[in-house]
XYZ file of C-alpha atoms in Angstrom:
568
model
C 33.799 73.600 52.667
C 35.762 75.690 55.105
C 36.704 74.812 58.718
C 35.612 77.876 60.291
C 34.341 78.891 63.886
C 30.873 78.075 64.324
C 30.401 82.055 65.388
C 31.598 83.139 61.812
C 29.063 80.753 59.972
C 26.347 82.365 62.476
C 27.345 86.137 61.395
C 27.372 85.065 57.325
C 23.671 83.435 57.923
C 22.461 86.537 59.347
C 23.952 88.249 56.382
C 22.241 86.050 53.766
C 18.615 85.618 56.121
C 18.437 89.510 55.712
C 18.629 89.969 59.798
C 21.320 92.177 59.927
C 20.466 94.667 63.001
C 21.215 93.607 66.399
C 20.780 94.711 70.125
C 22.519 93.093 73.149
C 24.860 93.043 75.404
C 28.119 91.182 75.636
C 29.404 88.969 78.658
C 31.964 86.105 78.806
C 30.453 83.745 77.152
C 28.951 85.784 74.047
C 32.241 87.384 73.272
C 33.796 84.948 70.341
C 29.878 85.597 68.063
C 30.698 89.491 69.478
C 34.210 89.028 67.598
C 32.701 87.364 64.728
C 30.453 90.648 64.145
C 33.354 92.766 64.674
C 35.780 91.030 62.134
C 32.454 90.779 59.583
C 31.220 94.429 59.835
C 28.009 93.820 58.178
C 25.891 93.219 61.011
C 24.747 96.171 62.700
C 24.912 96.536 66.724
C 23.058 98.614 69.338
C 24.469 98.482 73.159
C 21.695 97.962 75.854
C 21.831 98.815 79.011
C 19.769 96.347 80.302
C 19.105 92.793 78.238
C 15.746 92.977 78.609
C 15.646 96.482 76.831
C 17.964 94.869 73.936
C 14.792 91.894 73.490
C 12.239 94.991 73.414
C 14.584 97.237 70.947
C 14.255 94.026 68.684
C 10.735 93.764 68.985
C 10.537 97.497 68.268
C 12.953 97.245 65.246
C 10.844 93.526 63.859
C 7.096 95.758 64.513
C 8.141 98.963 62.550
C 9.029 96.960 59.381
C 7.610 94.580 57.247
C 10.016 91.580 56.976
C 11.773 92.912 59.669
C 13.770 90.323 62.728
C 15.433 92.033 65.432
C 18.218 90.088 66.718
C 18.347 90.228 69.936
C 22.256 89.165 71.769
C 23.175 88.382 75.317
C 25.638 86.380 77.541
C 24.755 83.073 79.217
C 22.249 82.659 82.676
C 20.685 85.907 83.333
C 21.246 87.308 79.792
C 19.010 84.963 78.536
C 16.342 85.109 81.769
C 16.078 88.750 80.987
C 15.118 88.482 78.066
C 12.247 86.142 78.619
C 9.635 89.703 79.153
C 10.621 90.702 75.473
C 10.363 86.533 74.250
C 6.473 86.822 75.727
C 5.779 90.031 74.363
C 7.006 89.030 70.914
C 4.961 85.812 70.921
C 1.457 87.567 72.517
C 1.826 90.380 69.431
C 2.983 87.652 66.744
C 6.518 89.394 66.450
C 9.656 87.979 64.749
C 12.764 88.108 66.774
C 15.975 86.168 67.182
C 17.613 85.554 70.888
C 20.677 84.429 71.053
C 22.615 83.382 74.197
C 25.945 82.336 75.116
C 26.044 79.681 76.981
C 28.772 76.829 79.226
C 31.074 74.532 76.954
C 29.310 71.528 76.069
C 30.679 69.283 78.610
C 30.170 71.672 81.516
C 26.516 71.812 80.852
C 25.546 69.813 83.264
C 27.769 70.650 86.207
C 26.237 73.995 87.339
C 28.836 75.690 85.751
C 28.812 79.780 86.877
C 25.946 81.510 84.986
C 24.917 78.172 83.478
C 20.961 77.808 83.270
C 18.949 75.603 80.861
C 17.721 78.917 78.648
C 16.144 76.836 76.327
C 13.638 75.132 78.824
C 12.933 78.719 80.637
C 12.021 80.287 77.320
C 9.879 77.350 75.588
C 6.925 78.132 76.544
C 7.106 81.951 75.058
C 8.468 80.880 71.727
C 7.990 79.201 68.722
C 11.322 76.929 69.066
C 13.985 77.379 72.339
C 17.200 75.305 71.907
C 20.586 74.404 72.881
C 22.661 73.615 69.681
C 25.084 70.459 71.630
C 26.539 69.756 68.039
C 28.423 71.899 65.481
C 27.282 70.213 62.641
C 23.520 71.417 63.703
C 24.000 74.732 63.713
C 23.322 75.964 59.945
C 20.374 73.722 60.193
C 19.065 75.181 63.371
C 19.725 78.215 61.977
C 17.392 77.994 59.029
C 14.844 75.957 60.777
C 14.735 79.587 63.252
C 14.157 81.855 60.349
C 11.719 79.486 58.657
C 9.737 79.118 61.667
C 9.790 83.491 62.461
C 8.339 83.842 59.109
C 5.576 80.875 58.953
C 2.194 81.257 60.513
C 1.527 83.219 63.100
C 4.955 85.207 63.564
C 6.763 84.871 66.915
C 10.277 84.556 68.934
C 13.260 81.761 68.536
C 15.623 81.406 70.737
C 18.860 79.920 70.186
C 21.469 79.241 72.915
C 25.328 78.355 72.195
C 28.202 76.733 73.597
C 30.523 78.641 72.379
C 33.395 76.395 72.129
C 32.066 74.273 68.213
C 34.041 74.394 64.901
C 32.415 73.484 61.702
C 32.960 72.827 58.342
C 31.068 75.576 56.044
C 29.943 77.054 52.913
C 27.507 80.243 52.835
C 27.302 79.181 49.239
C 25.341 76.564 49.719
C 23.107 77.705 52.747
C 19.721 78.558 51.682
C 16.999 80.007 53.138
C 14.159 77.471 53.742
C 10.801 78.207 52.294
C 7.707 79.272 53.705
C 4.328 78.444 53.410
C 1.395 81.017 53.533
C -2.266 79.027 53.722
C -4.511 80.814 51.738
C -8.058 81.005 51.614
C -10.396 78.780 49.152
C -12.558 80.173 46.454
C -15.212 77.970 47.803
C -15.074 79.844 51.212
C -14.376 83.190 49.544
C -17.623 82.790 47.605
C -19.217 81.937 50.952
C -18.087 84.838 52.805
C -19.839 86.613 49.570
C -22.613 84.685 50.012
C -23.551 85.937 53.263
C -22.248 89.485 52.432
C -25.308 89.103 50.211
C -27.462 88.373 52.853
C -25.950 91.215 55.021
C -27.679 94.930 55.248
C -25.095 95.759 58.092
C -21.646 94.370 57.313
C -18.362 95.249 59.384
C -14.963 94.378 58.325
C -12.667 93.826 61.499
C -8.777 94.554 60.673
C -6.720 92.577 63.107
C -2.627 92.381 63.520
C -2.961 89.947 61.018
C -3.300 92.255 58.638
C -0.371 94.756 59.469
C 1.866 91.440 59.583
C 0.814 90.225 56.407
C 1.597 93.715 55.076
C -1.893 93.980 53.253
C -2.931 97.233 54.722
C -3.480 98.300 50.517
C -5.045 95.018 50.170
C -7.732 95.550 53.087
C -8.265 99.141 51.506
C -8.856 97.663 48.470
C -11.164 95.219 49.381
C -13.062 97.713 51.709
C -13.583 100.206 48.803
C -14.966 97.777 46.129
C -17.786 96.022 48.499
C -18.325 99.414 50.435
C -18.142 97.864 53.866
C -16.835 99.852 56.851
C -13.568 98.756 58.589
C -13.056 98.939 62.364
C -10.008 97.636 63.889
C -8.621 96.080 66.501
C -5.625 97.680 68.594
C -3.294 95.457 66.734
C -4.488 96.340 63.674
C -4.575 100.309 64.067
C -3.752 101.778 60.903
C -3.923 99.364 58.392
C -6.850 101.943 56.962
C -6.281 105.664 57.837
C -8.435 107.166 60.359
C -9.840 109.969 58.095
C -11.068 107.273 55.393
C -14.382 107.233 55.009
C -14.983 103.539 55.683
C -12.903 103.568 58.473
C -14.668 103.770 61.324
C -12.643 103.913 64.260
C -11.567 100.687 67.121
C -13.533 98.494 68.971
C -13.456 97.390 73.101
C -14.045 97.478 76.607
C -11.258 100.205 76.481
C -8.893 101.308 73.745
C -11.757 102.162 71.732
C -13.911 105.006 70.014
C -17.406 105.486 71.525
C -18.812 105.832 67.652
C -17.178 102.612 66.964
C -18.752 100.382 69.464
C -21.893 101.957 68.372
C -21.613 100.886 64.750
C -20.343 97.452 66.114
C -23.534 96.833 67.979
C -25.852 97.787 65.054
C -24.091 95.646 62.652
C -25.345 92.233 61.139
C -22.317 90.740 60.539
C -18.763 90.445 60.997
C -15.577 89.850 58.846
C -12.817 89.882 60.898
C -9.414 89.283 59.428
C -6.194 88.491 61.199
C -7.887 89.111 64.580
C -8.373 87.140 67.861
C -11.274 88.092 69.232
C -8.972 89.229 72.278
C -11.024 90.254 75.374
C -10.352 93.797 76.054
C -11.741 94.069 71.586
C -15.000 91.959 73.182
C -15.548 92.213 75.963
C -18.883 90.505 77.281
C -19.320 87.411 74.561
C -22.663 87.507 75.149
C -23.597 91.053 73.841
C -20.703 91.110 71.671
C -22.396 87.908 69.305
C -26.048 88.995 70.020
C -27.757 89.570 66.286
C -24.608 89.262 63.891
C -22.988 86.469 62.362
C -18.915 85.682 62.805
C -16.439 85.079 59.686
C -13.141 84.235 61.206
C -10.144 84.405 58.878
C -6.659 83.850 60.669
C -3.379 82.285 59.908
C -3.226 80.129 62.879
C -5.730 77.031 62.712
C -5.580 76.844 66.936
C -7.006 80.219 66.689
C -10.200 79.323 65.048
C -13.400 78.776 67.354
C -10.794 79.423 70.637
C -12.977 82.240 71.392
C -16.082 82.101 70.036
C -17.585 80.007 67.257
C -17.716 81.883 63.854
C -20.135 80.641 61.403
C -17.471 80.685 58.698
C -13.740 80.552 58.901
C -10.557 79.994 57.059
C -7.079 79.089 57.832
C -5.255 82.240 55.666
C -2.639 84.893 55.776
C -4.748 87.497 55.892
C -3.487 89.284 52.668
C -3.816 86.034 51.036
C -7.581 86.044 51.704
C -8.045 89.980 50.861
C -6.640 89.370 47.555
C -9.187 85.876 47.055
C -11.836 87.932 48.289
C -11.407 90.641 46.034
C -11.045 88.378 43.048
C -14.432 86.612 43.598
C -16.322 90.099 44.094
C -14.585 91.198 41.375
C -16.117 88.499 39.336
C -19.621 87.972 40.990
C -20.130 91.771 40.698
C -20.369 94.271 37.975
C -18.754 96.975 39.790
C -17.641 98.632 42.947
C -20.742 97.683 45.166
C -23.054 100.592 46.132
C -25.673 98.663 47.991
C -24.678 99.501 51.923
C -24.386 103.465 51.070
C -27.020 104.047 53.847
C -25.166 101.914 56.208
C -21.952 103.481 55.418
C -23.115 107.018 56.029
C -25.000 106.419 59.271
C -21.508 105.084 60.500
C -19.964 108.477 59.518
C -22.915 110.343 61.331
C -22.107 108.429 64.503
C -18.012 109.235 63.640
C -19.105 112.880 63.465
C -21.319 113.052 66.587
C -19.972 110.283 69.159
C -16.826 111.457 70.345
C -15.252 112.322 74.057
C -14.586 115.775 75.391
C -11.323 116.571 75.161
C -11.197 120.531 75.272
C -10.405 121.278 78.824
C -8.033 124.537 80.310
C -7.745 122.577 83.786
C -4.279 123.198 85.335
C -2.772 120.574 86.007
C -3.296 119.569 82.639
C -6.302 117.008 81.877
C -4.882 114.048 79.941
C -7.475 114.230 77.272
C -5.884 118.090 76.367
C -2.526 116.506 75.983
C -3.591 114.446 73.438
C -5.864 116.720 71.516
C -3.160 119.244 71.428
C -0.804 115.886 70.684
C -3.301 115.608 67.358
C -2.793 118.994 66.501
C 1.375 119.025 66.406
C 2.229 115.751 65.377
C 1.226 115.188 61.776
C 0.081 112.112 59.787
C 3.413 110.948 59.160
C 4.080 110.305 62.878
C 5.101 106.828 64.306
C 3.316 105.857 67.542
C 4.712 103.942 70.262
C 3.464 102.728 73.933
C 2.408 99.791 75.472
C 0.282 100.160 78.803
C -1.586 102.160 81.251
C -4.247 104.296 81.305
C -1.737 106.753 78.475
C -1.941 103.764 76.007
C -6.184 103.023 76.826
C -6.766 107.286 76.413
C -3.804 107.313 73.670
C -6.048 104.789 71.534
C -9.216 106.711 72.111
C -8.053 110.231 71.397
C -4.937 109.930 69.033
C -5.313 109.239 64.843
C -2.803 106.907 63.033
C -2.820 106.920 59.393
C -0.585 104.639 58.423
C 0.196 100.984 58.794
C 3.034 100.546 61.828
C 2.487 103.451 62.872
C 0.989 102.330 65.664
C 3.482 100.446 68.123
C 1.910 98.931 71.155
C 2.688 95.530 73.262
C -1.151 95.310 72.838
C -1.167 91.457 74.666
C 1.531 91.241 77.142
C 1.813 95.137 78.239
C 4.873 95.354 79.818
C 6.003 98.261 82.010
C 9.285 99.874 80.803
C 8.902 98.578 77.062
C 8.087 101.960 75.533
C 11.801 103.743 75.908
C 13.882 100.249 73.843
C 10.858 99.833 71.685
C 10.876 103.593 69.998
C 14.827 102.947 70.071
C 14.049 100.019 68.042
C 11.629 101.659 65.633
C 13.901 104.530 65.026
C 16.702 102.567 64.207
C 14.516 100.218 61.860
C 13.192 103.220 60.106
C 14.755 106.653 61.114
C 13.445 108.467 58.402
C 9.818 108.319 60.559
C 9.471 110.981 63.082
C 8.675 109.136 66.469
C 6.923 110.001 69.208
C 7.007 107.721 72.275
C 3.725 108.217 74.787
C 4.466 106.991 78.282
C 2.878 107.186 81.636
C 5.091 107.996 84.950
C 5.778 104.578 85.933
C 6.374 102.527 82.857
C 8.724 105.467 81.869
C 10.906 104.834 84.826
C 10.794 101.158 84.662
C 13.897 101.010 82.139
C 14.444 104.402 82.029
C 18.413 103.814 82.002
C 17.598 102.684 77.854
C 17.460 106.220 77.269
C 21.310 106.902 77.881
C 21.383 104.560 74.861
C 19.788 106.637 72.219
C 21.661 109.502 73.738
C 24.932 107.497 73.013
C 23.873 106.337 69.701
C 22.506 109.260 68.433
C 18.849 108.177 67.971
C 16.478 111.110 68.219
C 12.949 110.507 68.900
C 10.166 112.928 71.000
C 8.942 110.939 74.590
C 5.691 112.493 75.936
C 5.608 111.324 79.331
C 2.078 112.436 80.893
C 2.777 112.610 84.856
C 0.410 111.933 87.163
C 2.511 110.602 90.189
C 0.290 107.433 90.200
C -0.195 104.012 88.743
C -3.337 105.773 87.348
C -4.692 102.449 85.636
C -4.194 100.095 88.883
C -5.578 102.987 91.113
C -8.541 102.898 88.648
C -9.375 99.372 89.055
C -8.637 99.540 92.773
C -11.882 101.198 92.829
C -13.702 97.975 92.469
C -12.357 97.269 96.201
C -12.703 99.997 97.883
C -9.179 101.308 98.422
C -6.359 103.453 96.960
C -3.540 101.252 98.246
C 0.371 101.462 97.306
C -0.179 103.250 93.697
C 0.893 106.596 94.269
C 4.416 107.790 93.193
C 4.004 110.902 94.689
C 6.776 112.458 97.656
C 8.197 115.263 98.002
C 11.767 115.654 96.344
C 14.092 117.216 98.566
C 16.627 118.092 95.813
C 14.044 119.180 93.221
C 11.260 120.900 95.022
C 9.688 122.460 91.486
C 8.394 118.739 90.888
C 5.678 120.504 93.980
C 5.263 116.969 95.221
C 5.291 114.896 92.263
C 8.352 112.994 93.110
C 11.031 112.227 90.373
C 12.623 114.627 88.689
C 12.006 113.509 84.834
C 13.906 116.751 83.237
C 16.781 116.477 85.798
C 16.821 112.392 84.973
C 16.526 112.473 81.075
C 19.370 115.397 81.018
C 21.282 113.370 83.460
C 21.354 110.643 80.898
C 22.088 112.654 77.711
C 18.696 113.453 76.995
C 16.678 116.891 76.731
C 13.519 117.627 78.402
C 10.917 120.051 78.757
C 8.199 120.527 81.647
C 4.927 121.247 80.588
C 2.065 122.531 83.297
C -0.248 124.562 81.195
C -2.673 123.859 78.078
C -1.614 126.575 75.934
C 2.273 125.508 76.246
C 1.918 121.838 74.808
C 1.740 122.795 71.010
C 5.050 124.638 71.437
C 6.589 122.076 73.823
C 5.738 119.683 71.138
C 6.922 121.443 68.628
C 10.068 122.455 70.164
C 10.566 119.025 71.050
C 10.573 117.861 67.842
C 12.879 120.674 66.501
C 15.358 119.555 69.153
C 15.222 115.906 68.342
C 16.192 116.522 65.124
C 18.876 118.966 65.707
C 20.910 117.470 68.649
C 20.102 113.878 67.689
C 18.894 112.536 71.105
C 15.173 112.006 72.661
C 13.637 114.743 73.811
C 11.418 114.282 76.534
C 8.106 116.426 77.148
C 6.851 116.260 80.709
C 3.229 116.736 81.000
C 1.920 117.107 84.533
C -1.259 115.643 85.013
C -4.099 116.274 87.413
C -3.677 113.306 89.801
C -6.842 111.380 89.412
C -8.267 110.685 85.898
C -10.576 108.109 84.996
C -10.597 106.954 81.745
C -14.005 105.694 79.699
C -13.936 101.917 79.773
C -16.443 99.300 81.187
C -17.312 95.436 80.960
C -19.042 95.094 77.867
C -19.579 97.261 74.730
C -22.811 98.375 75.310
C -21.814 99.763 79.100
C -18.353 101.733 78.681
C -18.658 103.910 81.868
C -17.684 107.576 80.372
């Protein structure tokens, strides 16, 4: 063994856990593991300009990759409590990432020392372990009990807070990764779920997140294509079959959601989902949601079973686990590819053909359904999505076609405002050989707008649409239900940028202030090009582009209270 600094031990365990790309910021008391990096050189580093965009850049970097953990860095008290938003949004979306926090010398702990806080009581309750290491000797343990715990299960956040002032004895040598279980589903239930696939004339398959985190997109595919079932999917779960397959059948809900998909939902006789939870904007009203269909519920978290509804079969799986079972017993109790549901399979593609929302319109402003037909159109299947709330992610989900798994990025649980900007970050520095293309309304663009002076710094290109409307459109929607359109517009005039024509902020004089390039877009016929250019730009100049899309001021978008009454 070698008596090292505890920091040093920390930066070789990242090395040999595989979590090698970080995001923070620095402060007093997270300066000796900053050092640590610096003297190693192996682990990679991204400077935030705001903590809680460093936890979101994580997320963004864990959700673009399989096996991927963001590490996310900051300094004790209020680095930690900001990143508590990006700690809840991992654990709602079943995300891997690592926090770590600085923190007072051990024996100061408890004598409200300056920007001391107990971090690991704060963030408990969004994360799958939250402590304070008080003894050197724990921290290799602690260590691998983190990454064990990130990759068992149903994903989710650690956090880990240090006093920084612990020396250890230490051998990377002999540090090794602790294993990890995966549950996996019977043959005894597998050949039940067969059994009443037998008994089924209208069969769904339901891909949930569970099955983009268990990287078994091919398996789902596979399984789809041999028993001939359809596959809708839940927003999580976007992409793990591509949207021009012809068993794939488009997403279920209330409102990010396909009209010809809720229509197949409602005429089918039962349900498969896999690595779903039955989350309420996917159901909506229980009661016409269950009405005339049996429930299979497979999902790697047992506390998940029956939360919701009760299923009349489930299993405690990984969801690839239980594609692969599956597909073994159908491979045996069948002769061949099934060809039974044929009937079933093509009235779903007649209702794929024929169901679907205007979105041709020349309005000026521009109607938000044009921007994301002509998005469609210039952004190709090879295109990464991300977003995370607002009416732009419901009408994004409805209009927009992924094709690929994690190509989809979306805080589909928690939402946050200002997550979009540090989550693309993330996702371009996970994988930047994936185009990008952020999609952001007004407001959650200016949330933590400052994160875009980051990619500008580091060089990470990416496109942001951001479609304007000078309103929090989805709040002003809802405020419908009481009468009132009350402290959700954005709209003033600018008295130092008077082309915005009352729309307020400036977002081509901000994102150029900040290192970016932007474009303003006001007519139909100048999106492709925008786009286009955009994109050219990006990957010239190696910063975001931003594309401005002004909006007609009020838009409601088609969603409703239960499946079978989406207002449109």
């Amino acid at each position: 063994m070698t008596l090292m600094r505890a920091v040093d031990a920390i930066v070789l365990i990242l090395e040999k856990e595989g979590a090698t790309q970080a995001f923070g910021v620095p402060g007093a008391a997270i300066n000796p593991l900053y050092s640590a990096m610096k003297n190693h050189g192996g682990i990679g580093h991204v400077l935030a300009r705001h903590v809680e965009g460093a936890s979101h850049m994580a997320e963004g970097y864990s959700r673009a990759g399989a096996g991927n953990i963001g590490v996310c860095i900051g300094t004790s008290g209020p680095g930690g409590t900001d990143m508590i938003t990006g700690m809840y949004s991992a654990s709602a979306d079943s995300v891997p990432i690592l926090c770590i926090t600085g923190q007072a010398t051990v024996p100061m702990l408890s004598k409200e020392e300056f920007q001391g806080v107990d971090i690991a009581s704060v963030a408990a309750p969004v994360t799958k372990m939250a402590v304070t290491v008080l003894e050197a000797a724990q921290i290799p343990g602690t260590f691998a009990k983190a990454f064990q715990l990130m990759r068992t299960g149903r994903r989710g956040p650690v956090l880990i807070d240090l006093p920084m002032d612990v020396r250890i004895d230490f051998d990377i040598d002999c540090y090794e990764p602790l294993p990890v279980a995966v549950p996996t589903m019977s043959r005894a239930q597998a050949d039940r779920v067969l059994d009443m696939l037998d008994a089924a004339e209208r069969p769904l398959l339901i891909a949930g997140g569970g099955v983009i985190n268990a990287d078994a997109a091919d398996d789902l595919v596979a399984l789809a294509e041999y028993l001939d079932v359809p596959v809708v999917s839940t927003l999580m779960g976007w992409g793990a079959i591509p949207d021009d397959h012809r068993l794939a059948q488009g997403m279920v809900g209330i409102q990010t959601s396909q009209r010809y998909a809720n229509a197949t939902f409602l005429e089918s006789d039962l349900v498969i989902g896999l690595g779903n939870r039955w989350a309420a904007r996917h159901t909506g009203n229980l009661d016409v949601y269950r009405e005339g269909r049996r429930f299979v519920h497979v999902d790697i978290e047992p506390t998940q079973i029956g939360r919701v509804l009760a299923p009349d079969l489930w299993s405690v799986s990984d969801a690839g686990a239980a594609l692969r079972v599956l597909l073994r017993a159908a491979e045996e109790r069948y002769s061949g590819p099934l060809e039974r549901y044929g009937s079933w399979v093509e009235a779903c593609n007649e209702r794929k053909r024929t169901l679907l929302r205007k979105t041709h319109f020349d309005d000026v402003p521009l109607k938000p359904q044009r921007v994301y037909e002509e998005m469609c159109r210039a952004f190709g299947p090879e295109t990464r999505y991300v977003t995370t709330i607002g009416l732009s992610q419901i009408a994004a989900a409805q209009m927009l076609h992924v094709f690929r798994p994690r190509h989809w990025v979306n805080a589909g649980q928690a939402g946050p405002l200002g997550w979009t900007i540090p989550a693309a970050i993330g996702a371009c520095v996970a994988d930047p050989g994936t185009p990008v293309v952020a999609l952001s309304g007004d407001y959650d663009f200016q949330f933590l707008i400052e994160e875009l002076a980051v990619a500008a710094h580091f060089r990470i290109p990416y496109v942001h649409v951001v479609v304007n409307n000078a309103y929090l459109g989805l709040i002003r929607q809802s405020q419908r239900n009481f009468d009132m359109d009350y402290q959700v517009q954005l709209s003033f005039e600018n008295i130092n940028s008077p082309e915005t024509e009352g729309y307020g902020v400036d977002y081509v004089k901000v994102a150029e202030g900040l290192g970016c390039k932007a474009i303003r877009v006001r007519k139909p016929e100048d999106l492709v090009p925008a786009f286009k250019r955009a994109r050219e730009t990006a990957d010239e100049l190696k910063v975001p582009v931003v594309v401005e899309c002004v909006l007609e001021r009020v838009t409601n978008v088609s969603m409703g209270a239960a499946l079978d009454s989406v207002n449109e």
